[in-house]
PDB file of C-alpha atoms in Angstrom:
ATOM      1  CA  PRO A   1     104.660  84.570 123.195  1.00 93.00           C
ATOM      2  CA  GLU A   2     102.394  86.686 125.609  1.00 96.00           C
ATOM      3  CA  ARG A   3     103.069  89.617 123.487  1.00 97.00           C
ATOM      4  CA  PHE A   4     103.819  88.378 120.017  1.00 97.00           C
ATOM      5  CA  VAL A   5     102.421  85.767 117.129  1.00 96.00           C
ATOM      6  CA  LEU A   6     105.152  84.398 114.794  1.00 93.00           C
ATOM      7  CA  VAL A   7     102.919  84.353 111.535  1.00 93.00           C
ATOM      8  CA  ASP A   8     102.511  81.162 109.520  1.00 92.00           C
ATOM      9  CA  THR A   9      99.274  81.978 107.924  1.00 94.00           C
ATOM     10  CA  ALA A  10      96.725  84.882 107.565  1.00 96.00           C
ATOM     11  CA  ALA A  11      94.731  83.426 110.266  1.00 96.00           C
ATOM     12  CA  ASP A  12      97.459  83.890 112.852  1.00 96.00           C
ATOM     13  CA  VAL A  13      97.132  87.492 112.006  1.00 96.00           C
ATOM     14  CA  GLU A  14      93.552  87.493 112.856  1.00 96.00           C
ATOM     15  CA  ARG A  15      94.483  85.468 116.079  1.00 97.00           C
ATOM     16  CA  ALA A  16      97.119  87.860 117.150  1.00 98.00           C
ATOM     17  CA  LYS A  17      94.588  90.764 116.680  1.00 96.00           C
ATOM     18  CA  ALA A  18      91.857  88.792 118.810  1.00 97.00           C
ATOM     19  CA  GLU A  19      94.402  88.335 121.354  1.00 97.00           C
ATOM     20  CA  GLY A  20      95.520  91.647 121.506  1.00 97.00           C
ATOM     21  CA  LYS A  21      98.969  90.811 120.470  1.00 98.00           C
ATOM     22  CA  LEU A  22     101.559  91.899 117.727  1.00 96.00           C
ATOM     23  CA  ALA A  23     101.606  89.558 114.706  1.00 96.00           C
ATOM     24  CA  VAL A  24     105.016  89.160 113.380  1.00 95.00           C
ATOM     25  CA  ALA A  25     106.061  88.226 109.908  1.00 94.00           C
ATOM     26  CA  PHE A  26     109.728  88.719 108.280  1.00 96.00           C
ATOM     27  CA  HIS A  27     111.072  89.782 105.090  1.00 97.00           C
ATOM     28  CA  PHE A  28     114.065  90.131 102.951  1.00 98.00           C
ATOM     29  CA  GLN A  29     115.053  93.606 101.400  1.00 95.00           C
ATOM     30  CA  GLY A  30     116.861  91.667  98.414  1.00 97.00           C
ATOM     31  CA  CYS A  31     117.621  87.872  97.430  1.00 98.00           C
ATOM     32  CA  ASN A  32     121.164  87.992  98.412  1.00 96.00           C
ATOM     33  CA  PRO A  33     120.544  85.665 101.472  1.00 97.00           C
ATOM     34  CA  LEU A  34     119.496  82.962  99.084  1.00 98.00           C
ATOM     35  CA  GLU A  35     123.301  82.617  97.812  1.00 97.00           C
ATOM     36  CA  GLY A  36     121.884  81.725  94.379  1.00 97.00           C
ATOM     37  CA  ARG A  37     120.393  78.545  95.624  1.00 98.00           C
ATOM     38  CA  LEU A  38     116.549  78.243  94.661  1.00 98.00           C
ATOM     39  CA  GLU A  39     116.182  75.437  97.209  1.00 97.00           C
ATOM     40  CA  ASN A  40     116.363  78.261  99.954  1.00 98.00           C
ATOM     41  CA  VAL A  41     113.325  79.977  99.025  1.00 98.00           C
ATOM     42  CA  ALA A  42     111.474  77.051 100.801  1.00 97.00           C
ATOM     43  CA  LEU A  43     114.187  76.868 103.888  1.00 97.00           C
ATOM     44  CA  PHE A  44     113.694  80.719 104.827  1.00 97.00           C
ATOM     45  CA  TYR A  45     109.954  80.353 104.123  1.00 96.00           C
ATOM     46  CA  ASP A  46     109.601  77.705 106.797  1.00 94.00           C
ATOM     47  CA  LEU A  47     111.578  80.076 108.924  1.00 93.00           C
ATOM     48  CA  GLY A  48     109.145  82.812 108.659  1.00 93.00           C
ATOM     49  CA  ILE A  49     110.096  84.914 105.638  1.00 97.00           C
ATOM     50  CA  ARG A  50     106.816  85.627 104.042  1.00 97.00           C
ATOM     51  CA  HIS A  51     107.868  88.011 101.463  1.00 97.00           C
ATOM     52  CA  MET A  52     111.170  88.913  99.610  1.00 98.00           C
ATOM     53  CA  LEU A  53     112.296  91.780  97.656  1.00 98.00           C
ATOM     54  CA  LEU A  54     114.012  90.868  94.526  1.00 98.00           C
ATOM     55  CA  ALA A  55     116.857  93.353  94.816  1.00 98.00           C
ATOM     56  CA  TYR A  56     117.641  96.159  96.962  1.00 94.00           C
ATOM     57  CA  ASN A  57     118.538  99.515  94.925  1.00 94.00           C
ATOM     58  CA  MET A  58     121.565  97.677  93.159  1.00 94.00           C
ATOM     59  CA  ARG A  59     121.619  95.026  90.690  1.00 96.00           C
ATOM     60  CA  ASN A  60     122.118  91.533  91.994  1.00 97.00           C
ATOM     61  CA  LEU A  61     121.900  87.934  90.415  1.00 98.00           C
ATOM     62  CA  ALA A  62     118.065  88.321  90.067  1.00 98.00           C
ATOM     63  CA  ALA A  63     117.304  91.950  88.928  1.00 98.00           C
ATOM     64  CA  ASP A  64     118.401  95.452  88.724  1.00 97.00           C
ATOM     65  CA  GLY A  65     117.709  97.797  91.280  1.00 97.00           C
ATOM     66  CA  CYS A  66     116.016 101.174  91.038  1.00 96.00           C
ATOM     67  CA  HIS A  67     119.158 103.190  91.584  1.00 94.00           C
ATOM     68  CA  GLU A  68     121.356 101.249  89.120  1.00 94.00           C
ATOM     69  CA  ARG A  69     122.901 102.748  86.038  1.00 91.00           C
ATOM     70  CA  THR A  70     121.358 100.371  83.712  1.00 93.00           C
ATOM     71  CA  ASP A  71     117.767  99.183  83.583  1.00 95.00           C
ATOM     72  CA  ALA A  72     117.938  95.533  82.755  1.00 95.00           C
ATOM     73  CA  GLY A  73     115.272  93.205  83.058  1.00 96.00           C
ATOM     74  CA  LEU A  74     115.064  89.622  85.253  1.00 98.00           C
ATOM     75  CA  SER A  75     117.867  87.729  84.462  1.00 98.00           C
ATOM     76  CA  ARG A  76     117.268  83.918  83.936  1.00 98.00           C
ATOM     77  CA  PHE A  77     117.950  83.356  87.541  1.00 98.00           C
ATOM     78  CA  GLY A  78     115.098  86.035  88.600  1.00 98.00           C
ATOM     79  CA  ILE A  79     112.719  84.197  86.279  1.00 98.00           C
ATOM     80  CA  ALA A  80     113.089  80.912  88.129  1.00 98.00           C
ATOM     81  CA  LEU A  81     113.233  82.623  91.434  1.00 98.00           C
ATOM     82  CA  VAL A  82     109.679  84.050  90.841  1.00 98.00           C
ATOM     83  CA  ALA A  83     108.644  80.915  89.808  1.00 98.00           C
ATOM     84  CA  GLU A  84     109.909  79.205  92.804  1.00 98.00           C
ATOM     85  CA  MET A  85     108.331  81.959  95.267  1.00 98.00           C
ATOM     86  CA  ASN A  86     105.017  81.260  93.771  1.00 98.00           C
ATOM     87  CA  ARG A  87     105.420  77.567  94.362  1.00 98.00           C
ATOM     88  CA  VAL A  88     106.281  78.149  98.023  1.00 97.00           C
ATOM     89  CA  GLY A  89     103.952  80.626  98.795  1.00 97.00           C
ATOM     90  CA  MET A  90     106.276  83.406  99.200  1.00 98.00           C
ATOM     91  CA  ILE A  91     104.814  86.952  98.275  1.00 98.00           C
ATOM     92  CA  VAL A  92     106.990  88.617  95.436  1.00 98.00           C
ATOM     93  CA  ASP A  93     107.928  92.239  96.392  1.00 98.00           C
ATOM     94  CA  VAL A  94     109.546  94.619  93.649  1.00 98.00           C
ATOM     95  CA  THR A  95     109.916  97.651  96.095  1.00 98.00           C
ATOM     96  CA  HIS A  96     113.469  98.995  95.447  1.00 97.00           C
ATOM     97  CA  VAL A  97     114.009  97.047  92.332  1.00 98.00           C
ATOM     98  CA  GLY A  98     114.269  98.627  88.731  1.00 98.00           C
ATOM     99  CA  TYR A  99     111.349  99.585  86.428  1.00 98.00           C
ATOM    100  CA  ARG A 100     111.871  96.798  83.709  1.00 98.00           C
ATOM    101  CA  SER A 101     112.854  94.128  86.190  1.00 98.00           C
ATOM    102  CA  SER A 102     109.746  94.998  88.421  1.00 98.00           C
ATOM    103  CA  LEU A 103     107.232  94.928  85.233  1.00 98.00           C
ATOM    104  CA  ASP A 104     109.118  91.403  84.005  1.00 98.00           C
ATOM    105  CA  ALA A 105     108.620  90.133  87.838  1.00 98.00           C
ATOM    106  CA  ILE A 106     104.888  91.075  87.535  1.00 98.00           C
ATOM    107  CA  GLU A 107     104.373  89.521  84.071  1.00 98.00           C
ATOM    108  CA  ALA A 108     106.401  86.269  85.303  1.00 98.00           C
ATOM    109  CA  SER A 109     104.293  85.608  88.441  1.00 98.00           C
ATOM    110  CA  THR A 110     101.332  83.473  88.782  1.00 98.00           C
ATOM    111  CA  ALA A 111     100.237  85.189  91.842  1.00 98.00           C
ATOM    112  CA  PRO A 112      99.683  88.659  93.005  1.00 98.00           C
ATOM    113  CA  VAL A 113     103.212  90.982  93.190  1.00 98.00           C
ATOM    114  CA  ILE A 114     103.545  93.998  95.748  1.00 99.00           C
ATOM    115  CA  PHE A 115     105.048  97.175  96.050  1.00 98.00           C
ATOM    116  CA  SER A 116     105.255  96.806  99.726  1.00 98.00           C
ATOM    117  CA  HIS A 117     106.676 100.369 100.678  1.00 98.00           C
ATOM    118  CA  SER A 118     106.651 102.680  97.291  1.00 98.00           C
ATOM    119  CA  ASN A 119     105.317 106.008  96.386  1.00 98.00           C
ATOM    120  CA  PRO A 120     104.103 107.404  93.148  1.00 98.00           C
ATOM    121  CA  ARG A 121     106.695 109.237  91.072  1.00 98.00           C
ATOM    122  CA  ALA A 122     104.135 111.594  89.455  1.00 98.00           C
ATOM    123  CA  VAL A 123     103.629 112.955  92.818  1.00 98.00           C
ATOM    124  CA  PHE A 124     107.254 113.298  93.647  1.00 98.00           C
ATOM    125  CA  ASP A 125     109.924 112.689  91.328  1.00 96.00           C
ATOM    126  CA  HIS A 126     112.370 110.246  93.341  1.00 95.00           C
ATOM    127  CA  GLU A 127     114.380 107.251  91.473  1.00 94.00           C
ATOM    128  CA  ARG A 128     112.995 105.120  94.456  1.00 96.00           C
ATOM    129  CA  ASN A 129     109.442 106.030  93.757  1.00 98.00           C
ATOM    130  CA  ILE A 130     107.565 104.264  91.186  1.00 98.00           C
ATOM    131  CA  ARG A 131     105.811 105.259  87.653  1.00 98.00           C
ATOM    132  CA  ASP A 132     102.052 104.863  87.149  1.00 98.00           C
ATOM    133  CA  GLU A 133     102.466 101.929  84.707  1.00 98.00           C
ATOM    134  CA  GLN A 134     104.119  99.951  87.707  1.00 98.00           C
ATOM    135  CA  ILE A 135     101.357 100.560  89.832  1.00 99.00           C
ATOM    136  CA  ARG A 136      98.773  99.597  87.387  1.00 98.00           C
ATOM    137  CA  ALA A 137     100.356  96.460  86.511  1.00 98.00           C
ATOM    138  CA  CYS A 138     100.845  95.751  90.444  1.00 98.00           C
ATOM    139  CA  ALA A 139      97.104  95.783  90.748  1.00 98.00           C
ATOM    140  CA  ALA A 140      96.433  94.028  87.505  1.00 98.00           C
ATOM    141  CA  SER A 141      98.590  91.307  89.299  1.00 98.00           C
ATOM    142  CA  GLY A 142      95.964  91.236  92.277  1.00 98.00           C
ATOM    143  CA  GLY A 143      98.581  92.985  94.164  1.00 98.00           C
ATOM    144  CA  VAL A 144      98.884  96.143  96.770  1.00 99.00           C
ATOM    145  CA  VAL A 145     101.043  99.392  96.621  1.00 99.00           C
ATOM    146  CA  GLY A 146     101.937 100.191 100.114  1.00 98.00           C
ATOM    147  CA  ILE A 147     102.181 104.077 100.618  1.00 98.00           C
ATOM    148  CA  ASN A 148     105.518 104.907 102.110  1.00 98.00           C
ATOM    149  CA  GLY A 149     105.757 107.428 105.114  1.00 98.00           C
ATOM    150  CA  LEU A 150     109.426 108.528 104.783  1.00 95.00           C
ATOM    151  CA  ASP A 151     110.156 112.255 103.992  1.00 94.00           C
ATOM    152  CA  LEU A 152     112.831 111.279 101.139  1.00 92.00           C
ATOM    153  CA  PHE A 153     109.953 109.605  99.414  1.00 96.00           C
ATOM    154  CA  LEU A 154     107.060 111.935 100.080  1.00 98.00           C
ATOM    155  CA  GLY A 155     109.099 115.075  98.937  1.00 96.00           C
ATOM    156  CA  GLY A 156     108.812 117.172 102.006  1.00 96.00           C
ATOM    157  CA  PRO A 157     108.056 116.561 105.987  1.00 96.00           C
ATOM    158  CA  PRO A 158     105.881 113.223 106.606  1.00 97.00           C
ATOM    159  CA  THR A 159     102.674 115.065 107.194  1.00 98.00           C
ATOM    160  CA  VAL A 160      99.308 113.394 107.216  1.00 98.00           C
ATOM    161  CA  GLU A 161      98.167 115.592 103.971  1.00 98.00           C
ATOM    162  CA  ARG A 162     101.767 114.988 102.079  1.00 98.00           C
ATOM    163  CA  PHE A 163     101.204 111.075 102.585  1.00 98.00           C
ATOM    164  CA  LEU A 164      97.272 111.343 101.706  1.00 98.00           C
ATOM    165  CA  SER A 165      98.575 112.950  98.368  1.00 98.00           C
ATOM    166  CA  HIS A 166     100.420 109.957  97.394  1.00 98.00           C
ATOM    167  CA  MET A 167      97.787 107.580  98.769  1.00 98.00           C
ATOM    168  CA  ARG A 168      95.126 109.971  96.641  1.00 98.00           C
ATOM    169  CA  HIS A 169      97.185 109.388  93.781  1.00 98.00           C
ATOM    170  CA  CYS A 170      97.090 105.408  93.807  1.00 98.00           C
ATOM    171  CA  LEU A 171      93.572 105.571  94.606  1.00 98.00           C
ATOM    172  CA  ASP A 172      92.421 107.376  91.757  1.00 98.00           C
ATOM    173  CA  LEU A 173      94.592 105.390  89.401  1.00 98.00           C
ATOM    174  CA  VAL A 174      93.632 101.818  90.644  1.00 98.00           C
ATOM    175  CA  GLY A 175      91.166 102.079  93.251  1.00 98.00           C
ATOM    176  CA  PRO A 176      90.832 100.725  97.083  1.00 98.00           C
ATOM    177  CA  ASP A 177      91.452  97.383  96.363  1.00 98.00           C
ATOM    178  CA  HIS A 178      95.328  97.810  95.612  1.00 98.00           C
ATOM    179  CA  VAL A 179      96.388 100.328  98.153  1.00 99.00           C
ATOM    180  CA  GLY A 180      97.453  99.806 101.626  1.00 98.00           C
ATOM    181  CA  LEU A 181      99.651 101.172 104.197  1.00 98.00           C
ATOM    182  CA  GLY A 182     103.747 100.570 103.934  1.00 98.00           C
ATOM    183  CA  LEU A 183     105.016 103.028 106.358  1.00 97.00           C
ATOM    184  CA  ASP A 184     108.901 101.873 106.337  1.00 95.00           C
ATOM    185  CA  PHE A 185     108.847 102.980 110.195  1.00 94.00           C
ATOM    186  CA  VAL A 186     111.449 102.433 112.313  1.00 88.00           C
ATOM    187  CA  TYR A 187     111.815 103.541 115.796  1.00 87.00           C
ATOM    188  CA  ASP A 188     115.500 104.648 115.681  1.00 86.00           C
ATOM    189  CA  PRO A 189     116.257 106.713 112.381  1.00 82.00           C
ATOM    190  CA  GLU A 190     119.825 107.722 113.587  1.00 82.00           C
ATOM    191  CA  THR A 191     121.240 104.350 113.816  1.00 82.00           C
ATOM    192  CA  LEU A 192     119.068 103.241 110.382  1.00 74.00           C
ATOM    193  CA  THR A 193     121.010 106.651 108.786  1.00 76.00           C
ATOM    194  CA  ASN A 194     124.636 105.647 110.348  1.00 75.00           C
ATOM    195  CA  VAL A 195     124.263 102.073 109.374  1.00 73.00           C
ATOM    196  CA  LEU A 196     122.444 102.152 105.886  1.00 69.00           C
ATOM    197  CA  ILE A 197     122.674 105.355 104.103  1.00 66.00           C
ATOM    198  CA  ARG A 198     125.971 106.247 105.548  1.00 65.00           C
ATOM    199  CA  GLY A 199     127.526 102.943 106.103  1.00 62.00           C
ATOM    200  CA  THR A 200     126.584 101.037 102.777  1.00 69.00           C
ATOM    201  CA  ALA A 201     126.940 104.548 100.472  1.00 65.00           C
ATOM    202  CA  GLN A 202     126.964 102.482  97.345  1.00 69.00           C
ATOM    203  CA  ARG A 203     123.294 101.336  97.526  1.00 76.00           C
ATOM    204  CA  TYR A 204     122.426 105.057  97.690  1.00 74.00           C
ATOM    205  CA  PRO A 205     124.728 106.668  94.959  1.00 74.00           C
ATOM    206  CA  ALA A 206     125.089 110.309  94.827  1.00 71.00           C
ATOM    207  CA  GLY A 207     122.323 112.228  92.834  1.00 71.00           C
ATOM    208  CA  SER A 208     119.745 109.638  93.478  1.00 72.00           C
ATOM    209  CA  GLY A 209     118.065 111.718  96.258  1.00 74.00           C
ATOM    210  CA  TYR A 210     119.506 110.906  99.515  1.00 72.00           C
ATOM    211  CA  ASP A 211     120.680 113.456 101.938  1.00 73.00           C
ATOM    212  CA  ARG A 212     123.495 111.685 104.307  1.00 70.00           C
ATOM    213  CA  ALA A 213     123.814 114.856 106.550  1.00 72.00           C
ATOM    214  CA  ARG A 214     120.573 114.506 108.107  1.00 81.00           C
ATOM    215  CA  VAL A 215     118.477 111.770 109.826  1.00 84.00           C
ATOM    216  CA  PRO A 216     115.273 111.523 107.912  1.00 86.00           C
ATOM    217  CA  GLU A 217     111.674 111.688 109.309  1.00 92.00           C
ATOM    218  CA  PHE A 218     108.879 109.057 109.251  1.00 94.00           C
ATOM    219  CA  LEU A 219     105.213 109.197 109.232  1.00 97.00           C
ATOM    220  CA  GLN A 220     104.394 107.989 113.019  1.00 95.00           C
ATOM    221  CA  PRO A 221     102.079 105.012 113.290  1.00 95.00           C
ATOM    222  CA  GLU A 222     100.180 107.383 115.982  1.00 97.00           C
ATOM    223  CA  GLN A 223      99.280 109.354 112.711  1.00 97.00           C
ATOM    224  CA  VAL A 224      97.361 106.658 111.382  1.00 98.00           C
ATOM    225  CA  PRO A 225      94.264 107.411 112.891  1.00 98.00           C
ATOM    226  CA  ALA A 226      94.279 110.807 111.433  1.00 98.00           C
ATOM    227  CA  VAL A 227      94.851 109.178 108.020  1.00 98.00           C
ATOM    228  CA  THR A 228      91.748 106.871 108.692  1.00 98.00           C
ATOM    229  CA  ASP A 229      89.651 110.364 109.678  1.00 98.00           C
ATOM    230  CA  ALA A 230      90.861 111.946 106.350  1.00 98.00           C
ATOM    231  CA  LEU A 231      89.496 108.976 104.290  1.00 98.00           C
ATOM    232  CA  ALA A 232      86.330 108.931 105.763  1.00 98.00           C
ATOM    233  CA  ALA A 233      85.878 112.883 105.637  1.00 98.00           C
ATOM    234  CA  ALA A 234      87.086 112.419 101.795  1.00 97.00           C
ATOM    235  CA  GLY A 235      84.018 109.923 101.097  1.00 97.00           C
ATOM    236  CA  TRP A 236      85.647 106.511 101.273  1.00 98.00           C
ATOM    237  CA  GLY A 237      83.049 104.160 103.088  1.00 98.00           C
ATOM    238  CA  ASP A 238      83.973 101.587 105.975  1.00 98.00           C
ATOM    239  CA  ASP A 239      84.632  98.870 103.810  1.00 98.00           C
ATOM    240  CA  ASP A 240      87.029 100.768 101.555  1.00 98.00           C
ATOM    241  CA  VAL A 241      89.028 102.188 104.479  1.00 98.00           C
ATOM    242  CA  ARG A 242      89.288  98.688 106.247  1.00 98.00           C
ATOM    243  CA  LYS A 243      90.814  97.387 102.935  1.00 98.00           C
ATOM    244  CA  ILE A 244      93.504 100.212 102.844  1.00 98.00           C
ATOM    245  CA  LEU A 245      94.264  99.943 106.528  1.00 98.00           C
ATOM    246  CA  GLY A 246      95.031  96.315 106.148  1.00 97.00           C
ATOM    247  CA  GLY A 247      92.407  94.429 104.563  1.00 98.00           C
ATOM    248  CA  ASN A 248      94.388  94.677 100.906  1.00 98.00           C
ATOM    249  CA  TRP A 249      97.299  92.915 102.714  1.00 98.00           C
ATOM    250  CA  MET A 250      95.160  90.068 104.183  1.00 98.00           C
ATOM    251  CA  ARG A 251      93.383  89.130 100.894  1.00 98.00           C
ATOM    252  CA  VAL A 252      97.000  88.891  99.286  1.00 98.00           C
ATOM    253  CA  ALA A 253      98.404  86.880 102.276  1.00 98.00           C
ATOM    254  CA  ARG A 254      95.473  84.415 102.248  1.00 98.00           C
ATOM    255  CA  GLN A 255      96.046  84.109  98.434  1.00 98.00           C
ATOM    256  CA  VAL A 256      99.475  83.403  98.271  1.00 98.00           C
ATOM    257  CA  TRP A 257     100.764  82.149 101.751  1.00 97.00           C
ATOM    258  CA  ARG A 258     100.698  78.493 102.402  1.00 92.00           C
ATOM    259  CA  PRO A 259     101.548  76.543 105.323  1.00 83.00           C
ATOM    260  CA  ALA A 260     104.950  76.376 106.525  1.00 77.00           C
ATOM    261  CA  ASN A 261     106.984  72.939 107.318  1.00 74.00           C
ATOM    262  CA  ARG A 262     108.611  73.349 110.179  1.00 61.00           C
ATOM    263  CA  GLY A 263     110.408  70.048 109.742  1.00 54.00           C
ATOM    264  CA  GLY A 264     112.555  72.002 107.069  1.00 47.00           C
ATOM    265  CA  ARG A 265     111.938  70.171 103.821  1.00 45.00           C
ATOM    266  CA  GLY A 266     109.985  73.092 102.462  1.00 45.00           C
ATOM    267  CA  PRO A 267     106.308  72.641 100.792  1.00 46.00           C
TER     268      PRO A 267
END
């Protein structure tokens, strides 16, 4: 507790910053932990899960993933899941989700939907990156696209300029109210590679843009000040830069999150 604050509400994030602590919120990369039970959304929300991807690369009960051989939309369970997440206050996240399923989720949701860590496919053509139509739909919902800092999705080494090329595309497309940071950063990329990309190969099918022979590189958190300077130098004002650096995420959190029920009964 002297270093971290477990987040219930957006106010907890502000409090953590004021106290010099790190605010921590959790998410699921796919709805599989629900085991097909909608009532578990409220349970996991109470335990600290603040947003959830509907699918992770592959098809599940709710949706197709971005690397699935088909491009089906949301299932009936997926439609019901979006409604339950809206009711509970859990943010709907369509990163890693298939094209049609992501658009279905945005259409079905009554709250902003996010791409928490996704890059524009128009800048680098990778199956995990998203099309302009998805970016526009996300913004129309009030959501945010978090720019990913992983070299696999940037299209080369994670330089500030390459990262900014993806950010500039989104800014030109939907403006500064709907773009943020979604670095996808991990401190131990070698373990990540061994456990995920090599250990669960079915999630990263051959020909979909993954190199199992090398450890990927990430844009480092220490590079964010250079991103900030570049945005300012490009003419973005202080208010817009603050939105991009975190203000947009805070806006969505304030709009969607509801107080958790630590008694376990759900909202």
